CSV table of C-alpha atoms in Angstrom, one decimal:
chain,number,residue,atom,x,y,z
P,1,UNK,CA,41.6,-56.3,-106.6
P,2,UNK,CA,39.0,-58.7,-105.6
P,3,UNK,CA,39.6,-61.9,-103.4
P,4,UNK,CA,39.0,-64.1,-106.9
P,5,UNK,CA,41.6,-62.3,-108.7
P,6,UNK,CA,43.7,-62.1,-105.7
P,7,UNK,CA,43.7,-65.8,-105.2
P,8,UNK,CA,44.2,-66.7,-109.1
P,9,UNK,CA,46.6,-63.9,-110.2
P,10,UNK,CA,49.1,-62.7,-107.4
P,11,UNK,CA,52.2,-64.9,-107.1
P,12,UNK,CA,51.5,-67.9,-104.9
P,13,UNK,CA,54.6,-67.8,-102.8
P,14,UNK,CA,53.6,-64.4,-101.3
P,15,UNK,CA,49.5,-65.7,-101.4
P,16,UNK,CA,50.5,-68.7,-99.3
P,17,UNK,CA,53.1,-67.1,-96.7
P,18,UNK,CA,50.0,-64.2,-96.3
P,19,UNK,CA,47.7,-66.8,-95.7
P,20,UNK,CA,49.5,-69.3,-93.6
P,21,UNK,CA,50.6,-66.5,-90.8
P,22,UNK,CA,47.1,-66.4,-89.2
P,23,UNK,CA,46.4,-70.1,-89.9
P,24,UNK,CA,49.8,-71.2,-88.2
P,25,UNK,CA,48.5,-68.8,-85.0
P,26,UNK,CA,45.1,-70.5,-85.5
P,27,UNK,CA,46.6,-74.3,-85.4
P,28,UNK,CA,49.0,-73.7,-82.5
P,29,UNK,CA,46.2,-72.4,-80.2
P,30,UNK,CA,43.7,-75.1,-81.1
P,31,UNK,CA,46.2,-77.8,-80.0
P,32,UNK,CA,47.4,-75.4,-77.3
P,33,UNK,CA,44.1,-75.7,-75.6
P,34,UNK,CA,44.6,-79.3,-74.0
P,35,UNK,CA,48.6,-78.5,-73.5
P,36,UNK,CA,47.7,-75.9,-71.1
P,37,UNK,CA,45.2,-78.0,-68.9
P,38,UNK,CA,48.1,-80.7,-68.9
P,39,UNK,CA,50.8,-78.2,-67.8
P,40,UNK,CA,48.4,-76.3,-65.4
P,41,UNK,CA,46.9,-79.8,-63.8
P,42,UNK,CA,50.7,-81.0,-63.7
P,43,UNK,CA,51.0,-78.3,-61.2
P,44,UNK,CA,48.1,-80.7,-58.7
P,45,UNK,CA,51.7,-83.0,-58.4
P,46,UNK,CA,49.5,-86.4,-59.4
P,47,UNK,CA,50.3,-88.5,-62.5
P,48,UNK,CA,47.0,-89.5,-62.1
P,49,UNK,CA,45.5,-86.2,-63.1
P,50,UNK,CA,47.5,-85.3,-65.8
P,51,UNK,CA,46.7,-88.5,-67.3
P,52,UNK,CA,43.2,-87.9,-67.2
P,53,UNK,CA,43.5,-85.0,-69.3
P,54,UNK,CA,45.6,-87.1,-71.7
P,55,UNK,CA,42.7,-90.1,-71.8
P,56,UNK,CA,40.0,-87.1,-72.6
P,57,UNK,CA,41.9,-85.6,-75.2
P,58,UNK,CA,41.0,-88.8,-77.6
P,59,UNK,CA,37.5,-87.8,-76.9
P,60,UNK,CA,38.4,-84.2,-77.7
P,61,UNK,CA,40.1,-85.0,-81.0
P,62,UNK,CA,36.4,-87.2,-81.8
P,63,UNK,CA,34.4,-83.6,-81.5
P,64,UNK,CA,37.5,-81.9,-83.4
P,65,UNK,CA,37.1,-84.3,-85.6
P,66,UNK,CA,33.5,-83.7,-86.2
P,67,UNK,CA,34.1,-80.1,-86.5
P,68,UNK,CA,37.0,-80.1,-89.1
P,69,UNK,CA,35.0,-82.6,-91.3
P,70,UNK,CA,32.0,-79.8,-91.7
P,71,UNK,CA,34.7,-77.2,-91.8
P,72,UNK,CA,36.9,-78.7,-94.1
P,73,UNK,CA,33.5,-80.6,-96.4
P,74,UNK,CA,31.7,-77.5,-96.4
P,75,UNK,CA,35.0,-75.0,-96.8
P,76,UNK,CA,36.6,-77.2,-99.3
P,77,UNK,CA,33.2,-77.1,-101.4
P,78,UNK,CA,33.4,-73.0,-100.9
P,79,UNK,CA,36.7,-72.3,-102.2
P,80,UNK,CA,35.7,-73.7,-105.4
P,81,UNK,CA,32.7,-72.4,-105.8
P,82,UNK,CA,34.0,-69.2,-105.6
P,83,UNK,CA,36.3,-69.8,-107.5
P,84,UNK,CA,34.0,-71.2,-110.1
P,85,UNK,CA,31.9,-67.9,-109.4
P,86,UNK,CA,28.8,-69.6,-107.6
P,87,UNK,CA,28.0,-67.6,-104.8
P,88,UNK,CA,24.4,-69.1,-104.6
P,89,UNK,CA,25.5,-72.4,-103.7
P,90,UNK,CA,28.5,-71.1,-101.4
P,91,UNK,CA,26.3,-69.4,-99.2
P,92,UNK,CA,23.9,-72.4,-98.9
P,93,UNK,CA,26.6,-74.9,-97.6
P,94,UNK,CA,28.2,-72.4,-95.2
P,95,UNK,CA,24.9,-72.7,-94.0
P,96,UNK,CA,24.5,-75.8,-94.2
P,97,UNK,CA,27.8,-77.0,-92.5
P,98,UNK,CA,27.5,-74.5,-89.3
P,99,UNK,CA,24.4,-75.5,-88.5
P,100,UNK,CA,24.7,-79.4,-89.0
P,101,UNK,CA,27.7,-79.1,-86.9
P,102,UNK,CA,25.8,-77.6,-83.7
P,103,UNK,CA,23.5,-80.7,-84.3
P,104,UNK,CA,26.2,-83.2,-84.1
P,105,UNK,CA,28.1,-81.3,-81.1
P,106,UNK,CA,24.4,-81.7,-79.8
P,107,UNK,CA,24.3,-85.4,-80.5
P,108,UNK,CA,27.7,-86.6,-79.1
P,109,UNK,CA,27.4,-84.0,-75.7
P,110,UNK,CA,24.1,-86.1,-75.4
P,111,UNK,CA,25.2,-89.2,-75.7
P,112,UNK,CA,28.5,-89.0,-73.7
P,113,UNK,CA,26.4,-88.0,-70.9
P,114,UNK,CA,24.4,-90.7,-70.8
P,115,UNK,CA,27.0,-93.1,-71.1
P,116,UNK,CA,30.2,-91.5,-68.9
P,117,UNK,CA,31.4,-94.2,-67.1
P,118,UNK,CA,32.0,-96.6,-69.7
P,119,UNK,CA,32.8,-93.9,-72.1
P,120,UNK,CA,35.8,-93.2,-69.9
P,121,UNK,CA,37.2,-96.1,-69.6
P,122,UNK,CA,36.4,-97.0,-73.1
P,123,UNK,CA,38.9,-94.3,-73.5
P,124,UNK,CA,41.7,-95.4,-71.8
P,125,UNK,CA,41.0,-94.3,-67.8
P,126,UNK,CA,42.7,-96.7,-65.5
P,127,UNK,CA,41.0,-97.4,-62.1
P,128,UNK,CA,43.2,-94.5,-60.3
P,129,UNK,CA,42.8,-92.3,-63.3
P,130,UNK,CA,38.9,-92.6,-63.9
P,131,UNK,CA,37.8,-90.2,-61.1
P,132,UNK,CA,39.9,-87.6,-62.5
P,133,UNK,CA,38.6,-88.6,-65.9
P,134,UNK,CA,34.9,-88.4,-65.3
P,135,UNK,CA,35.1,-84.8,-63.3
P,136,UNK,CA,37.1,-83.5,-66.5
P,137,UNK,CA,34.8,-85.3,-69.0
P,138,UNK,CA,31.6,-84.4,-67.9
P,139,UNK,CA,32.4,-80.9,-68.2
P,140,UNK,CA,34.0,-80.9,-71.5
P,141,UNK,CA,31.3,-82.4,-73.2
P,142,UNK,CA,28.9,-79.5,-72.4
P,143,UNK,CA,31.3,-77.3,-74.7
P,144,UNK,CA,31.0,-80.1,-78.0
P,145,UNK,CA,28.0,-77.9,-79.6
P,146,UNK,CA,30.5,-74.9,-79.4
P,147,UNK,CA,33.7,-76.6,-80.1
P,148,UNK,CA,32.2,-78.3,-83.1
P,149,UNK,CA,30.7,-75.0,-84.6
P,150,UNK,CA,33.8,-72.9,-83.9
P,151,UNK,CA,35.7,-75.1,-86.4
P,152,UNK,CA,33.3,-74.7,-88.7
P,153,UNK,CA,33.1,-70.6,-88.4
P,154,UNK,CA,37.4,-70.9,-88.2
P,155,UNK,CA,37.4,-73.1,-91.6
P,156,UNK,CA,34.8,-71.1,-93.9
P,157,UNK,CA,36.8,-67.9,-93.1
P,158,UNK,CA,40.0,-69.3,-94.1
P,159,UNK,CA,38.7,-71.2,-97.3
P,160,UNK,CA,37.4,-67.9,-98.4
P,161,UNK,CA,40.6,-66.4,-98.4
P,162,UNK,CA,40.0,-64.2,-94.5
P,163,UNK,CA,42.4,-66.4,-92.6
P,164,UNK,CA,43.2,-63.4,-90.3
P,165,UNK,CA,39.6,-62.8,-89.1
P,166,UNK,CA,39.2,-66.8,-88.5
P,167,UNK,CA,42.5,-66.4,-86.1
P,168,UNK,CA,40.7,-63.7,-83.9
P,169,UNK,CA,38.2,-65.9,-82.4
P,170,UNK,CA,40.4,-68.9,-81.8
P,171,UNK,CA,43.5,-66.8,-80.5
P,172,UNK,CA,41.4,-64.6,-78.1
P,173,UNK,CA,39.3,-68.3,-76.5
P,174,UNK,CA,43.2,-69.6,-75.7
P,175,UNK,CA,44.4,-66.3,-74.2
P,176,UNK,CA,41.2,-66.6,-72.1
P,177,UNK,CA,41.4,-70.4,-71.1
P,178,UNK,CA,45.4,-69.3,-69.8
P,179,UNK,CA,43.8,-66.6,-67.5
P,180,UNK,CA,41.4,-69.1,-66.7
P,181,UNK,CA,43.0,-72.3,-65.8
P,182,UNK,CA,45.2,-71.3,-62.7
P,183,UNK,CA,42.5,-69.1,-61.2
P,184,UNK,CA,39.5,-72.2,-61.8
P,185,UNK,CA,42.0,-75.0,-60.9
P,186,UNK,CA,44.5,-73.3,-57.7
P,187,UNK,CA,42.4,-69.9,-56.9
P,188,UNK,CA,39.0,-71.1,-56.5
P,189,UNK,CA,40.1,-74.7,-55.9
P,190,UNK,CA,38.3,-76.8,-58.4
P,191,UNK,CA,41.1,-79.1,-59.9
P,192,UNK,CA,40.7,-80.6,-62.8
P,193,UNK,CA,37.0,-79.6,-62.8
P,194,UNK,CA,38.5,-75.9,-63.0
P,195,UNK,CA,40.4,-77.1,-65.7
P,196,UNK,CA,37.2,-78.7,-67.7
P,197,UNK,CA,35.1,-75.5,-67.0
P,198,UNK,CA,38.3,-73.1,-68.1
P,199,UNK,CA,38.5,-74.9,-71.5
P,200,UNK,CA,34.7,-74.8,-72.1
P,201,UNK,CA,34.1,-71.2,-71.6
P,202,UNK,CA,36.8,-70.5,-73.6
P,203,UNK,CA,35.5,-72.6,-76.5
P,204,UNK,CA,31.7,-70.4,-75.8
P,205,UNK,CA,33.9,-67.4,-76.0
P,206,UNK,CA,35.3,-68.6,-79.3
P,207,UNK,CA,32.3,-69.5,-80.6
P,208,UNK,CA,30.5,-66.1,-80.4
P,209,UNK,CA,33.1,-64.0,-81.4
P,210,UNK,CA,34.0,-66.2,-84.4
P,211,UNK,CA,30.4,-65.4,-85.5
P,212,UNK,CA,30.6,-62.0,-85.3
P,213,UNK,CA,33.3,-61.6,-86.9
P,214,UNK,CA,32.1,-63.9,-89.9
P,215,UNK,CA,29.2,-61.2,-90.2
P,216,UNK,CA,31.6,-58.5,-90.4
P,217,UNK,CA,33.5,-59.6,-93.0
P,218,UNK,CA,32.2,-58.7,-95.9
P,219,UNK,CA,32.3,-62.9,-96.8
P,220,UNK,CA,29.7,-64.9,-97.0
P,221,UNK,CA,27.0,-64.3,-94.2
P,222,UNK,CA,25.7,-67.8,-91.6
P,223,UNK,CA,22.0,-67.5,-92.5
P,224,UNK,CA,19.3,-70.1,-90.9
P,225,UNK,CA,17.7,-70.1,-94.4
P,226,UNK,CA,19.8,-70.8,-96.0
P,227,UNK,CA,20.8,-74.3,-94.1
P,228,UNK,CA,19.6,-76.9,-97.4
P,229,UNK,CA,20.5,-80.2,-95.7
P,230,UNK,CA,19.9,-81.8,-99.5
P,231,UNK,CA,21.7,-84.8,-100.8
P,232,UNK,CA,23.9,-82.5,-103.3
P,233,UNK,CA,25.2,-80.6,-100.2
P,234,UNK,CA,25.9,-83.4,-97.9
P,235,UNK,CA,27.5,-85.8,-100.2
P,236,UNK,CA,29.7,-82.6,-100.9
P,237,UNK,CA,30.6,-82.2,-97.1
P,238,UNK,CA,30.9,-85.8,-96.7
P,239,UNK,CA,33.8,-85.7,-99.6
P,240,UNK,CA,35.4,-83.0,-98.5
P,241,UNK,CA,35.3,-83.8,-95.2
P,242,UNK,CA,36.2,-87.5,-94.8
P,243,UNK,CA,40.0,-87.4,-94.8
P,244,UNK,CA,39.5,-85.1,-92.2
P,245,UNK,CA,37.1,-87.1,-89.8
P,246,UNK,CA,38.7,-90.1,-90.7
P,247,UNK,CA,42.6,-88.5,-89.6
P,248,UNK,CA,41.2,-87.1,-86.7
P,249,UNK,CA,38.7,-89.9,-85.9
P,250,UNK,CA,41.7,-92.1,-86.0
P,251,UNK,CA,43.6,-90.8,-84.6
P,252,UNK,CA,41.8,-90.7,-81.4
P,253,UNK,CA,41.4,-94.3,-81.7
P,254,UNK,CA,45.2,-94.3,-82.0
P,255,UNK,CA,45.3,-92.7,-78.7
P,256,UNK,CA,43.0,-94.8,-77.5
P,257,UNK,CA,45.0,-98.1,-78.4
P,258,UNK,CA,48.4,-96.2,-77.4
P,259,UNK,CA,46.7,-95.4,-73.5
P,260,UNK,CA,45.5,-99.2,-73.2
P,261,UNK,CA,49.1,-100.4,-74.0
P,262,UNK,CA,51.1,-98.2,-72.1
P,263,UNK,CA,48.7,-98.7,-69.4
P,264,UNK,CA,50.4,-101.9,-69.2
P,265,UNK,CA,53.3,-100.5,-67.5
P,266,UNK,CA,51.6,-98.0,-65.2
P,267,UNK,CA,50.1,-94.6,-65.2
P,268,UNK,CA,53.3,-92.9,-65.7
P,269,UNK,CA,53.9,-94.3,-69.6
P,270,UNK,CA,50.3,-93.4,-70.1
P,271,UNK,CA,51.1,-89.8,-68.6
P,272,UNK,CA,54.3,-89.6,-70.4
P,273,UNK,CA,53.2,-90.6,-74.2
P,274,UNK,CA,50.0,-88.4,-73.4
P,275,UNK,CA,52.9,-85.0,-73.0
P,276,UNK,CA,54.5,-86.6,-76.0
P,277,UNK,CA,51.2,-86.9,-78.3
P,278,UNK,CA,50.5,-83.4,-77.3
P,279,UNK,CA,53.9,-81.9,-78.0
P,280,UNK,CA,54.3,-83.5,-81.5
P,281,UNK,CA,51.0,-82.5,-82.4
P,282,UNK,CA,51.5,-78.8,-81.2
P,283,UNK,CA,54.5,-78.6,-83.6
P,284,UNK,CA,53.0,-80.6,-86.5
P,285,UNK,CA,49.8,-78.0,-86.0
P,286,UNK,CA,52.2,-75.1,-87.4
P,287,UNK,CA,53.3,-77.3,-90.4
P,288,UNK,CA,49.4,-77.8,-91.2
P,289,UNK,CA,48.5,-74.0,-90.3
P,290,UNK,CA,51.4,-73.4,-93.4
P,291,UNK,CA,49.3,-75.8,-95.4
P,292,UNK,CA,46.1,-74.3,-94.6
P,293,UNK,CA,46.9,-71.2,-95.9
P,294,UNK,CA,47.6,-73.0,-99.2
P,295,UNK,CA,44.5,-74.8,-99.4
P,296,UNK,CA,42.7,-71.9,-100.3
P,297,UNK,CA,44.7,-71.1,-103.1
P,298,UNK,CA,44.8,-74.7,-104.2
P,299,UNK,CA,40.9,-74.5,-104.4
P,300,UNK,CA,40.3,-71.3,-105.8
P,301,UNK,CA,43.1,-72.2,-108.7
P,302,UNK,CA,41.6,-75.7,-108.6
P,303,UNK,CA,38.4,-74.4,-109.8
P,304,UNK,CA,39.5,-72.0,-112.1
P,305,UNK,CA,41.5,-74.7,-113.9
P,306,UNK,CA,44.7,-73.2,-113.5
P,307,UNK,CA,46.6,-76.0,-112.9
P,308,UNK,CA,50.0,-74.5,-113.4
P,309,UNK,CA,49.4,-72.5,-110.1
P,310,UNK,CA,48.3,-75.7,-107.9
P,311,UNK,CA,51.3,-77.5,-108.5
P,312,UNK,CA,53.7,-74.3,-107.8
P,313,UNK,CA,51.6,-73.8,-104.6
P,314,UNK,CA,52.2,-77.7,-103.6
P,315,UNK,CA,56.1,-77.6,-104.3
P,316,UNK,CA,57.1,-74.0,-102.5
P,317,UNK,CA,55.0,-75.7,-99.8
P,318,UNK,CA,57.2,-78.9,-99.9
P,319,UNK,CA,60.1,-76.5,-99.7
P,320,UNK,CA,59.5,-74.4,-96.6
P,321,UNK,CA,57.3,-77.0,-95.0
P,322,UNK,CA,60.3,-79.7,-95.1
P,323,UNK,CA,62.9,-77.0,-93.6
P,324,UNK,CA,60.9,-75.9,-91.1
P,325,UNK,CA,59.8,-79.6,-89.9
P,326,UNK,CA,63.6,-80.2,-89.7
P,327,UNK,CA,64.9,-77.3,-87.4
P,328,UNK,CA,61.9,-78.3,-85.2
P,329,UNK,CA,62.6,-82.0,-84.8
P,330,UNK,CA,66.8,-81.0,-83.7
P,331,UNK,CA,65.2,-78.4,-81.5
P,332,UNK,CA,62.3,-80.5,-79.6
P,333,UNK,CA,65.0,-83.5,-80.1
P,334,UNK,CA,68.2,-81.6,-78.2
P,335,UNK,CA,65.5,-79.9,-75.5
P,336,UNK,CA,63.6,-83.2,-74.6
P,337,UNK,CA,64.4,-83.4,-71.2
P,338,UNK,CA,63.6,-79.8,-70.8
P,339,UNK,CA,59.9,-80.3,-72.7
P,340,UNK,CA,58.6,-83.1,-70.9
P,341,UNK,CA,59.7,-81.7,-67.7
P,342,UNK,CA,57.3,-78.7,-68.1
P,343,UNK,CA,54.7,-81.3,-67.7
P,344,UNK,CA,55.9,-83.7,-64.9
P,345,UNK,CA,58.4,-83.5,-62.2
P,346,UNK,CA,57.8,-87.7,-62.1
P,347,UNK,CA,61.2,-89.1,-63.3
P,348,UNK,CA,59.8,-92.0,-64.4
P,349,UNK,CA,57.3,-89.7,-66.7
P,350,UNK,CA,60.3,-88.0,-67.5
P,351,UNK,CA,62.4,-90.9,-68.6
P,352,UNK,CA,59.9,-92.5,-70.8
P,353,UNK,CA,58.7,-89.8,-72.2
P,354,UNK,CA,62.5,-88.3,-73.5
P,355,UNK,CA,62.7,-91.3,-75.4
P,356,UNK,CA,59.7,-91.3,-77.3
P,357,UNK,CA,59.9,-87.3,-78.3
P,358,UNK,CA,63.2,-88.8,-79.3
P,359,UNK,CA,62.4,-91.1,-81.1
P,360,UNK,CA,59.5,-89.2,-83.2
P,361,UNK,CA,61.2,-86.5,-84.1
P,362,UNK,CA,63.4,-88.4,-86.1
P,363,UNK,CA,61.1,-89.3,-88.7
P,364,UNK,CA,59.2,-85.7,-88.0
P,365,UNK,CA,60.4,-84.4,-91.3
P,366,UNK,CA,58.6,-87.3,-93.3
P,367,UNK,CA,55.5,-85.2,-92.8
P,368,UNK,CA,56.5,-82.3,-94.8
P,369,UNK,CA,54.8,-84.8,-97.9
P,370,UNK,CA,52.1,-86.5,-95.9
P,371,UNK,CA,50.4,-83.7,-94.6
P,372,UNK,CA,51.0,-81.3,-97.9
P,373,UNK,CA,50.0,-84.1,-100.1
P,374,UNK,CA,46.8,-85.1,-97.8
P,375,UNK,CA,45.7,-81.6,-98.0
P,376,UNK,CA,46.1,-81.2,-102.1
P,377,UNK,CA,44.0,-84.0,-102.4
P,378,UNK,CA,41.6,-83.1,-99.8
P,379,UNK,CA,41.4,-79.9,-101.4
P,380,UNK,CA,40.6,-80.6,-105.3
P,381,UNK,CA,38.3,-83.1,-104.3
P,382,UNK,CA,40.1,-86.3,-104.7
P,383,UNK,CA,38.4,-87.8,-101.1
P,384,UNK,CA,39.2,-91.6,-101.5
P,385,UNK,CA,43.0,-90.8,-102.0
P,386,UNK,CA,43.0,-88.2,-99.3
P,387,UNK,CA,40.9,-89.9,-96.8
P,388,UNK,CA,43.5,-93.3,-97.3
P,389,UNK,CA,46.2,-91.2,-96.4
P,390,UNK,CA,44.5,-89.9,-93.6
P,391,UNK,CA,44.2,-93.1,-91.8
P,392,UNK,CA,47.1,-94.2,-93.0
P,393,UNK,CA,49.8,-92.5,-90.5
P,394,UNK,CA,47.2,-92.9,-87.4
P,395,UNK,CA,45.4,-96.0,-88.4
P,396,UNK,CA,46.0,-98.2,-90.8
P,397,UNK,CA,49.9,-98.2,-90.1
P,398,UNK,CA,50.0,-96.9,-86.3
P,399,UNK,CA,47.6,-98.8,-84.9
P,400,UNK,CA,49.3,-102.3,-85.6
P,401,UNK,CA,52.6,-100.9,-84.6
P,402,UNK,CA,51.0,-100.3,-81.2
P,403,UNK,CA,50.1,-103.7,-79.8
P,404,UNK,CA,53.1,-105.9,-81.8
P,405,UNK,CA,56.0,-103.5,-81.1
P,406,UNK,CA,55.6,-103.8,-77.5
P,407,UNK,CA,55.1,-107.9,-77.9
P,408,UNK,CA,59.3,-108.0,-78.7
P,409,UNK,CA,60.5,-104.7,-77.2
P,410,UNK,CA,58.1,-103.7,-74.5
P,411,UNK,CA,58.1,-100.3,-73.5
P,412,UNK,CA,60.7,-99.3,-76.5
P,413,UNK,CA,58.1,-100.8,-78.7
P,414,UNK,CA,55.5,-98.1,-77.7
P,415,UNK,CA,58.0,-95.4,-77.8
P,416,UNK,CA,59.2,-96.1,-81.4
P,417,UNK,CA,56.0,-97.2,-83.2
P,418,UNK,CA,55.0,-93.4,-84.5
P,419,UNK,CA,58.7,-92.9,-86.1
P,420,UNK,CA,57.4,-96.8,-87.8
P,421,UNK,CA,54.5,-95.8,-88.7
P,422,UNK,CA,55.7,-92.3,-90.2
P,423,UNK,CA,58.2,-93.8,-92.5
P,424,UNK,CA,55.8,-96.8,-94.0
P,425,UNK,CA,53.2,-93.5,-94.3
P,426,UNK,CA,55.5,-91.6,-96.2
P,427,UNK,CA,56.6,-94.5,-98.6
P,428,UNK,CA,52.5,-94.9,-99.3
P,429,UNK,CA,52.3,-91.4,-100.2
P,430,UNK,CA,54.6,-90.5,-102.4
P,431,UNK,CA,52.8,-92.3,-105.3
P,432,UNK,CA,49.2,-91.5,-104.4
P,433,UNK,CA,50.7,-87.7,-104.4
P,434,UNK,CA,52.8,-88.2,-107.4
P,435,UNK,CA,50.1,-89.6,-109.8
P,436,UNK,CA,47.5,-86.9,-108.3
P,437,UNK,CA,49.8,-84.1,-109.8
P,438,UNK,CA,50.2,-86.0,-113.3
P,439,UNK,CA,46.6,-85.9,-113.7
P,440,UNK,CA,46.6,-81.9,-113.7
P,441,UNK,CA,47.6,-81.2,-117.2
């Protein structure tokens, strides 16, 4: 059985859970990449440090961001081709994504450069934090071309349906950026610099293996001639890649906002909601690794207009996405203490930062329908819903909750803001999602 008939005739429940297992593993080491600089520069005992890492990871999220919306635009645009039985064109924009993503890791490692002092602080750094910020910074922006491209190489695999080859590349970079951290950062005695350098060879490591591995296969091949930068092709990326650039893009600028008000109260709250971004988003990754492996089968089935097996797909997703999402919240919720002390031995880091997890993780659930619904409509092309609900949760919503909150509860205001901003997200998607599914008939 072919990968067409595999995606449009085998049972979707058994499709998606097949699919999702390498995706989950691929998620939860792409967001495990920062969380193990913060834990191993944690270990330098300065709040300072760790904070840096937190302030850089908005600028990290930016090249995600740039890499996902290729990924996503160009895989998005695969999945229904082939499912639509157009190999010509699929092959042209796999092309066409990799290689205009290694021209805009180009462009932003370029420009950040040139501009790394006020880029830092632009970001969030403090005056105590900066000079941690700009040793880390510098370095991680050598590895955007690579970072960027990875994505790209991670996200065609898995649209086509070859999820498990996709988590080879990204699994083995993490495994190596662990060995590499403690002996860069304590061994050798670089610091955070070790930290910077560990990441980026990791994400070089990624990068070539993730190519090879595309070449062998037996999916579509990366060919330089094929790259047709044409309007048809980039309008294509750029609508199935916007929600994705826009969530991410956001969401950095979320961060950003988020490190310039807790900055108001000292290092420690911008240290302490850092460890509780990075948490959260390491347990929402496996929730959108489970999603990922339904996108393919959403586009494939998408294109091959059978709705019928779209909508099935969305609501098993609902299902195990929304039980899973709620053992995770009691768990991270009852072990709070014991999370954000893996990050910090400060106690006022500590203290502020039990309160937030706390406090997100009871709304955490809520993005069972967010995330699911984003991705359906992401998926069968429907970009101006999908990209709204993107920026909704980190944007739109968020970002206001940021700097009023804290005008009538201070710190609490900080600390509760994502749980507001998840439940007014939720309410906004459940018609957009709703009226998306009525249309497939």
């Amino acid at each position: 059985m072919n990968n067409y008939e595999k995606l449009t005739e085998q049972p979707v429940e058994g499709l998606i859970l097949k699919l999702s297992v390498p995706t989950i593993i691929s998620m939860l080491v792409t967001t495990f990449y920062n969380m193990a600089d913060t834990y191993f520069v944690s270990r330098m005992k300065s709040t300072s440090a760790t904070g840096a890492v937190g302030v850089v990871f908005s600028l990290m999220a930016v090249i995600q961001a740039f890499g996902f919306f290729f990924g996503h635009g160009s895989g998005n645009f695969i999945s229904r081709a082939l499912g639509a039985g157009d190999y010509d064109k699929a092959e042209k924009m796999a092309a066409t994504g990799f290689f205009s993503a290694i021209i805009a890791g180009i462009l932003i490692m370029a420009s950040g450069l040139v501009f790394l002092r006020p880029l830092a602080y632009l970001l969030g750094a403090t005056k105590t934090i900066y000079p941690y910020a700009k040793d880390y910074l510098s370095i991680i922006l050598v590895g955007a071309p690579f970072m960027c491209s990875s994505l790209v190489l991670n996200n065609q695999l898995r649209f086509q349906g070859k999820a498990s080859f996709a988590m080879i590349g990204i699994t083995a970079g993490a495994v190596l950026n662990c060995l590499l951290d403690p002996l860069l950062i304590t061994t050798v005695g670089l610091g955070i610099k070790g930290a910077a350098v560990a990441t980026v060879i990791s994400q070089i490591a990624s990068f070539f293996i993730l190519y090879f591995v595309s070449k062998k296969s037996g999916g579509i091949q990366i060919r330089l001639k094929n790259f047709t930068p044409r309007k048809f092709y980039m309008l294509n990326i750029l609508n199935g890649g916007a929600p994705s650039l826009l969530r991410q893009s956001v969401a950095s600028l979320a961060t950003v906002c988020l490190n310039f008000a807790a900055g108001a109260f000292g290092d420690y709250a911008i240290t302490a909601m850092s460890i509780c971004s990075k948490v959260v988003m390491f347990l929402n990754s496996a929730m959108i690794g489970f999603g990922q492996g339904f996108q393919p089968v959403c586009g494939f089935n998408y294109g091959a207009k059978k709705y019928d097996r779209v909508k099935k797909s969305f609501w098993f997703c609902i299902k195990v996405s929304l039980i899973a999402l709620v053992l995770l919240s009691a768990a991270a919720f009852a072990a709070a203490p014991q999370i954000i002390g893996i990050f910090s031995e400060d106690p006022l880091v500590i203290d502020f930062g039990i309160a937030a997890l706390r406090f997100t993780c009871i709304s955490f659930p809520l993005n069972s329908w967010i995330v699911m619904s984003n991705m359906c409509m992401q998926t069968i092309g429907k970009s101006f819903r999908a990209s709204f609900l993107a920026v909704a949760r980190q944007g739109i919503v968020l970002i206001p909750f940021i700097f009023i909150l804290p005008y009538f509860f201070a710190g609490l205001g900080i600390q509760i803001s994502q749980l507001c901003s998840d439940v007014v997200t939720f309410i906004i998607a459940i018609p957009l999602q709703i009226s998306t599914l009525k249309e497939m008939s």
